[in-house]
PDB file of C-alpha atoms in Angstrom:
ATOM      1  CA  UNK A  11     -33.688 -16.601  48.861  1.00  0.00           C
ATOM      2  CA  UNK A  12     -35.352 -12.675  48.530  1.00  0.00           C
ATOM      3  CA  UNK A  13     -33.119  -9.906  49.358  1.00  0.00           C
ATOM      4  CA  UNK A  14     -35.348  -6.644  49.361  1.00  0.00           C
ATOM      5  CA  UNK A  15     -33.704  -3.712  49.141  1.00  0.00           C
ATOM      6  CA  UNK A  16     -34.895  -1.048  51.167  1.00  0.00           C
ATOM      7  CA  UNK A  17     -36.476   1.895  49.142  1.00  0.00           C
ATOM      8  CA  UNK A  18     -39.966   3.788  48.742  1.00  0.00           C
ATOM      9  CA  UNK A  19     -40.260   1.203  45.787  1.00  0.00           C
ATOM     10  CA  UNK A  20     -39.932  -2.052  46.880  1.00  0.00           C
ATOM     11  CA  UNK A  21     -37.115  -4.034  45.022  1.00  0.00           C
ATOM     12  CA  UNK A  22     -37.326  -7.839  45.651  1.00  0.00           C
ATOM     13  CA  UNK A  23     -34.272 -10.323  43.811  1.00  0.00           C
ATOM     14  CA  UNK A  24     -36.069 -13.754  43.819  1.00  0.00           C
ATOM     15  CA  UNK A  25     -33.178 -14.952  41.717  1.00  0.00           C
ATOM     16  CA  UNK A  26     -29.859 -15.411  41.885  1.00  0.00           C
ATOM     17  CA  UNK A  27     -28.850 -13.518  39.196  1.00  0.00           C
ATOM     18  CA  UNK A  28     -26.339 -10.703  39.073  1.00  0.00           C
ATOM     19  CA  UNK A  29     -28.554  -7.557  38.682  1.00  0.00           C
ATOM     20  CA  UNK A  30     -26.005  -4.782  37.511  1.00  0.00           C
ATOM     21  CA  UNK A  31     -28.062  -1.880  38.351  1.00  0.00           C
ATOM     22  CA  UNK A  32     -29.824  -2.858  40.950  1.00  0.00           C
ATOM     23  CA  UNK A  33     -29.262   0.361  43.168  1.00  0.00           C
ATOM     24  CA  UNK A  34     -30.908   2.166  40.203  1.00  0.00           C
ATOM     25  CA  UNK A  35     -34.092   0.154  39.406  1.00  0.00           C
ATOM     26  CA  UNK A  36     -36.260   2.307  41.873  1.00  0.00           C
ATOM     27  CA  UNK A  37     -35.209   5.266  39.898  1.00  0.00           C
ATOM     28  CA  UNK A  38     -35.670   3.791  36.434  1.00  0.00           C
ATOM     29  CA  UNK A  39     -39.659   3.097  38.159  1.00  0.00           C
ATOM     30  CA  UNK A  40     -39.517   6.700  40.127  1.00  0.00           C
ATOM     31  CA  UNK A  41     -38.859   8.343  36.417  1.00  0.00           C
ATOM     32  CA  UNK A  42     -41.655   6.097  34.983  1.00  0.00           C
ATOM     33  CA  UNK A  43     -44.140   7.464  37.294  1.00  0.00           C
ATOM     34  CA  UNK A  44     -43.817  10.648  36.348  1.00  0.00           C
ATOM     35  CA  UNK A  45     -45.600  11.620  39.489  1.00  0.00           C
ATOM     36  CA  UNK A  46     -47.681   8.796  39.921  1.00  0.00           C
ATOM     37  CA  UNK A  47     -47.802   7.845  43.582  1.00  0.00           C
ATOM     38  CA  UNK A  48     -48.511   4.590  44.913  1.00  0.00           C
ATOM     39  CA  UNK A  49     -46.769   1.789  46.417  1.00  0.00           C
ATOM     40  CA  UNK A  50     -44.861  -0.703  43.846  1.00  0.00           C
ATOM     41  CA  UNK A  51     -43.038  -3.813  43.629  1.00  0.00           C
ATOM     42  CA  UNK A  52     -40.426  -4.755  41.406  1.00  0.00           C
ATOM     43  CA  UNK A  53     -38.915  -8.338  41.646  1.00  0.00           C
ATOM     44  CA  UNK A  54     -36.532 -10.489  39.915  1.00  0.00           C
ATOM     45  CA  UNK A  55     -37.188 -13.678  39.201  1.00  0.00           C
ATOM     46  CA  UNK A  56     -35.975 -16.801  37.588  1.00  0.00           C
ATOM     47  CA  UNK A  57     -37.020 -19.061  35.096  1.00  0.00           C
ATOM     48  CA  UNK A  58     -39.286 -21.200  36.960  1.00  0.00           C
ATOM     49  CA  UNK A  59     -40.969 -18.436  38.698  1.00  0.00           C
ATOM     50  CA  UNK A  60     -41.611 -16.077  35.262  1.00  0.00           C
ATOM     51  CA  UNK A  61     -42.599 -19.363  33.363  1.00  0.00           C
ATOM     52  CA  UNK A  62     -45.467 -19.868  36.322  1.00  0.00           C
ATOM     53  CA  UNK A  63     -46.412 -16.273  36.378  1.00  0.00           C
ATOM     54  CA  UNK A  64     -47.290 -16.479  32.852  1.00  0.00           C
ATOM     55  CA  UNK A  65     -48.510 -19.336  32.491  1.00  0.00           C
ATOM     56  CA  UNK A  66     -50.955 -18.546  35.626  1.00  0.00           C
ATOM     57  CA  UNK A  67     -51.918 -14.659  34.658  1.00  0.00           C
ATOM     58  CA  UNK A  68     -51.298 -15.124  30.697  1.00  0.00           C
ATOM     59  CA  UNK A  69     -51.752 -18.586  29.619  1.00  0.00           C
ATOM     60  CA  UNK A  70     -48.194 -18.792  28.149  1.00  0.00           C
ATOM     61  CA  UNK A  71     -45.931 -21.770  28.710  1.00  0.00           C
ATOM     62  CA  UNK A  72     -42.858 -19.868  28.851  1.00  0.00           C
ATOM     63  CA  UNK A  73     -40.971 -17.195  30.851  1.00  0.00           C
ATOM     64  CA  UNK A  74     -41.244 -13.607  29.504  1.00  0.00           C
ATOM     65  CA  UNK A  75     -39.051 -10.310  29.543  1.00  0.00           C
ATOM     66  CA  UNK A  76     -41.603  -8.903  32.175  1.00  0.00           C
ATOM     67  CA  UNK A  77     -44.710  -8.612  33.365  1.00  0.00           C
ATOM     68  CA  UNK A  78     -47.038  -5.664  34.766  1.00  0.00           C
ATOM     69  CA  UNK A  79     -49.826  -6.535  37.762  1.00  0.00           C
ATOM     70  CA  UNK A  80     -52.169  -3.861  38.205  1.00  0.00           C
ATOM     71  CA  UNK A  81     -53.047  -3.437  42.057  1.00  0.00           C
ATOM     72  CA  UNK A  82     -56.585  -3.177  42.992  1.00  0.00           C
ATOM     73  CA  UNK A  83     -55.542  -1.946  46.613  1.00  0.00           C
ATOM     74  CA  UNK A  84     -55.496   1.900  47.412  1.00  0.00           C
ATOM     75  CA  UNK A  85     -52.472   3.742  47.586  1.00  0.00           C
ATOM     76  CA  UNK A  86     -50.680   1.173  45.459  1.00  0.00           C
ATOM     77  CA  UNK A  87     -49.756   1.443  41.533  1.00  0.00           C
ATOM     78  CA  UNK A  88     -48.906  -2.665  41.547  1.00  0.00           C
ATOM     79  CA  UNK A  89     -46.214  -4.954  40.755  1.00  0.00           C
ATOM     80  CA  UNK A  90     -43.750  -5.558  37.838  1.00  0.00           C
ATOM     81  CA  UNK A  91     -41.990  -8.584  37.646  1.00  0.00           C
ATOM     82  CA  UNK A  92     -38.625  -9.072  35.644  1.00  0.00           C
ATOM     83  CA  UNK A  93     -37.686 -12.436  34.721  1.00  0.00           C
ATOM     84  CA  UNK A  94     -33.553 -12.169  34.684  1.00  0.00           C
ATOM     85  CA  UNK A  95     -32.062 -15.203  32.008  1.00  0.00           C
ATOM     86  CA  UNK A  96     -34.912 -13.627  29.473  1.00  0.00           C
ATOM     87  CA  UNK A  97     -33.451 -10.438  29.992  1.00  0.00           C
ATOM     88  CA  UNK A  98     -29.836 -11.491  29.998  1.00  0.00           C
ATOM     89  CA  UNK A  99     -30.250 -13.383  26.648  1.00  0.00           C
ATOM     90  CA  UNK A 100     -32.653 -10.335  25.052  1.00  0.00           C
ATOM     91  CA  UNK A 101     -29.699  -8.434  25.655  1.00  0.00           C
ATOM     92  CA  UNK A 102     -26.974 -11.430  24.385  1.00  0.00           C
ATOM     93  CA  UNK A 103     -29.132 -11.455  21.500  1.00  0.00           C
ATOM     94  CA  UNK A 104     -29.829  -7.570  20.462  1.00  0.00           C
ATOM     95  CA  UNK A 105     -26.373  -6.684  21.349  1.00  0.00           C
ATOM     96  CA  UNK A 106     -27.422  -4.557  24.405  1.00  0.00           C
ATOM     97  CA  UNK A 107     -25.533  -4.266  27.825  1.00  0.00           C
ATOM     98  CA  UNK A 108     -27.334  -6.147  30.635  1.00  0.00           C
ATOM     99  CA  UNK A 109     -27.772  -3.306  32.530  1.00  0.00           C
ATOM    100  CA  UNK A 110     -29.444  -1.029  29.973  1.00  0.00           C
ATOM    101  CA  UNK A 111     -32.048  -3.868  29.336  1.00  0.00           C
ATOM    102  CA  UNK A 112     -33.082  -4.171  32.854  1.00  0.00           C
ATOM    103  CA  UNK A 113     -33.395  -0.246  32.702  1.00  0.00           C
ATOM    104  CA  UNK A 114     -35.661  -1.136  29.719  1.00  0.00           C
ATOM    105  CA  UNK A 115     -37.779  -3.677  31.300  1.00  0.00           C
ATOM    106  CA  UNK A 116     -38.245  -1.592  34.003  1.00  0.00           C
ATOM    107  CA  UNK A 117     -39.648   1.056  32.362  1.00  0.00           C
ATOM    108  CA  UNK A 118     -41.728  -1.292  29.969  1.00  0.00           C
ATOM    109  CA  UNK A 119     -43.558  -2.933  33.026  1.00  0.00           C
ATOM    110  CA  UNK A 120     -44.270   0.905  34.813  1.00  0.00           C
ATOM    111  CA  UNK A 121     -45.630   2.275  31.955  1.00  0.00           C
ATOM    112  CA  UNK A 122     -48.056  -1.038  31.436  1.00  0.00           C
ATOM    113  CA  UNK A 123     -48.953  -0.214  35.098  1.00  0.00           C
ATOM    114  CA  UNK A 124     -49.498   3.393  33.737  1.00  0.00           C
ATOM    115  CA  UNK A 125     -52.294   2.627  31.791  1.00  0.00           C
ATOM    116  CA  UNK A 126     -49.696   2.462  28.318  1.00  0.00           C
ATOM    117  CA  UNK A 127     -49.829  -0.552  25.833  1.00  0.00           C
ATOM    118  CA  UNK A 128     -48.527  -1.811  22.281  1.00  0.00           C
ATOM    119  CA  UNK A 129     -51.467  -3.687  21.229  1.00  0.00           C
ATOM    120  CA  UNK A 130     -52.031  -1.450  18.319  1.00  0.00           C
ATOM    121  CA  UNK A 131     -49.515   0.406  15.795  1.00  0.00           C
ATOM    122  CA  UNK A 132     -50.385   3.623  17.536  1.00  0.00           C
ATOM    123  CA  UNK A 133     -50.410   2.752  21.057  1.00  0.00           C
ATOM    124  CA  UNK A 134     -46.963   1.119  20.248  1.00  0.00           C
ATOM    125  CA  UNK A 135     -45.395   4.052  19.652  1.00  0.00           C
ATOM    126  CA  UNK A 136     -46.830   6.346  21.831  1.00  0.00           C
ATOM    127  CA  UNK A 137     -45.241   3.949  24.362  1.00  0.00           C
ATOM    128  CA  UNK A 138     -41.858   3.325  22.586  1.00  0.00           C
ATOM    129  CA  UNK A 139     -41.676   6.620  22.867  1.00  0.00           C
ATOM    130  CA  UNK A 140     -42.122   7.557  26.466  1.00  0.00           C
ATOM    131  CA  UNK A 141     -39.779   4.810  26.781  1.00  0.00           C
ATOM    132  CA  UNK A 142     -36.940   6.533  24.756  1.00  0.00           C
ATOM    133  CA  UNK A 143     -37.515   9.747  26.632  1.00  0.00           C
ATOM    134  CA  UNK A 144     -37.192   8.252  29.849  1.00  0.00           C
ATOM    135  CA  UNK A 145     -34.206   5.604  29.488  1.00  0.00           C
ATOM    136  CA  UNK A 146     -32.354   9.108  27.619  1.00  0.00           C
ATOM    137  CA  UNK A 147     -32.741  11.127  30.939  1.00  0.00           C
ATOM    138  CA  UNK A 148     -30.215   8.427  31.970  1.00  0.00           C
ATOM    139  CA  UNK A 149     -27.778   7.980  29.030  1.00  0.00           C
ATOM    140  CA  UNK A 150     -29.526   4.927  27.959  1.00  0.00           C
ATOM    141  CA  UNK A 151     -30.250   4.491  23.905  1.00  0.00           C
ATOM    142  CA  UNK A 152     -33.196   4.261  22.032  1.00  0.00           C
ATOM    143  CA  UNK A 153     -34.133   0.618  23.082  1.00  0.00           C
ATOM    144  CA  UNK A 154     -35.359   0.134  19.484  1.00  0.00           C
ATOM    145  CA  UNK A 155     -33.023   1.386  17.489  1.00  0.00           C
ATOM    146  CA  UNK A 156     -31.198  -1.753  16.311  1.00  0.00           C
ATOM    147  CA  UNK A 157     -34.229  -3.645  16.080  1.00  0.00           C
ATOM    148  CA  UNK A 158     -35.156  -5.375  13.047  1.00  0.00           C
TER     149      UNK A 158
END
């Protein structure tokens, strides 16, 4: 079942999951743009469907938080895809609400779309900290702050 929910960004839930902030992922991507323009896709997705995206675009056997597509079209930024049990146990485990974690991922897979990475030490935090800035515009906490 995909329920797409109308918008300039294209939100697609290809999982059953309960998305709290659904209504607000578009704007969580809008703010991550900063002015970017482009068509985008972000869509949900289960377990089975992150596992074979990763395993198909990153050689890894397992789902992940989310992934970034870069689109070679015109006119279109790409796609992000957000795998929802990760994200719902990320956010078990690191004591974060649900809803602030999808905010996160969100973000995270824009940025990546951007052109922004944490391969290296630097480029980690240049992009942790776009990240911060961005989630704060909406009342949403440093991401990192309780990490270990």
């Amino acid at each position: 079942m995909v329920q797409v929910v109308k918008d300039p960004i294209d939100v697609q839930l290809g999982s059953d999951a309960y998305v709290p902030n659904v209504d607000y992922l578009g704007e969580y991507a809008r703010a991550a743009m900063e002015g970017e323009t482009g068509a985008l896709c972000i869509r949900v997705v289960g377990e089975l469907e992150g596992r074979e995206l990763n395993l198909r675009y990153c050689a890894k056997a397992h789902a992940t938080n989310v992934l970034s597509f870069f689109s070679e079209l015109p006119d279109s930024l790409g796609d992000v895809a957000i795998c929802a049990p990760v994200v719902e146990a990320e956010a078990k485990t690191q004591s974060k609400s649900v809803a602030d974690h999808y905010a996160h991922m969100v973000v995270h897979g824009v940025l990546h779309l951007r052109g922004f990475d944490h391969g290296e030490a630097t480029q980690a935090t240049l992009m942790e900290e776009r990240e911060i800035e961005i989630l704060g515009r909406f009342g949403i906490a440093d991401p990192y702050e309780s990490d270990v």
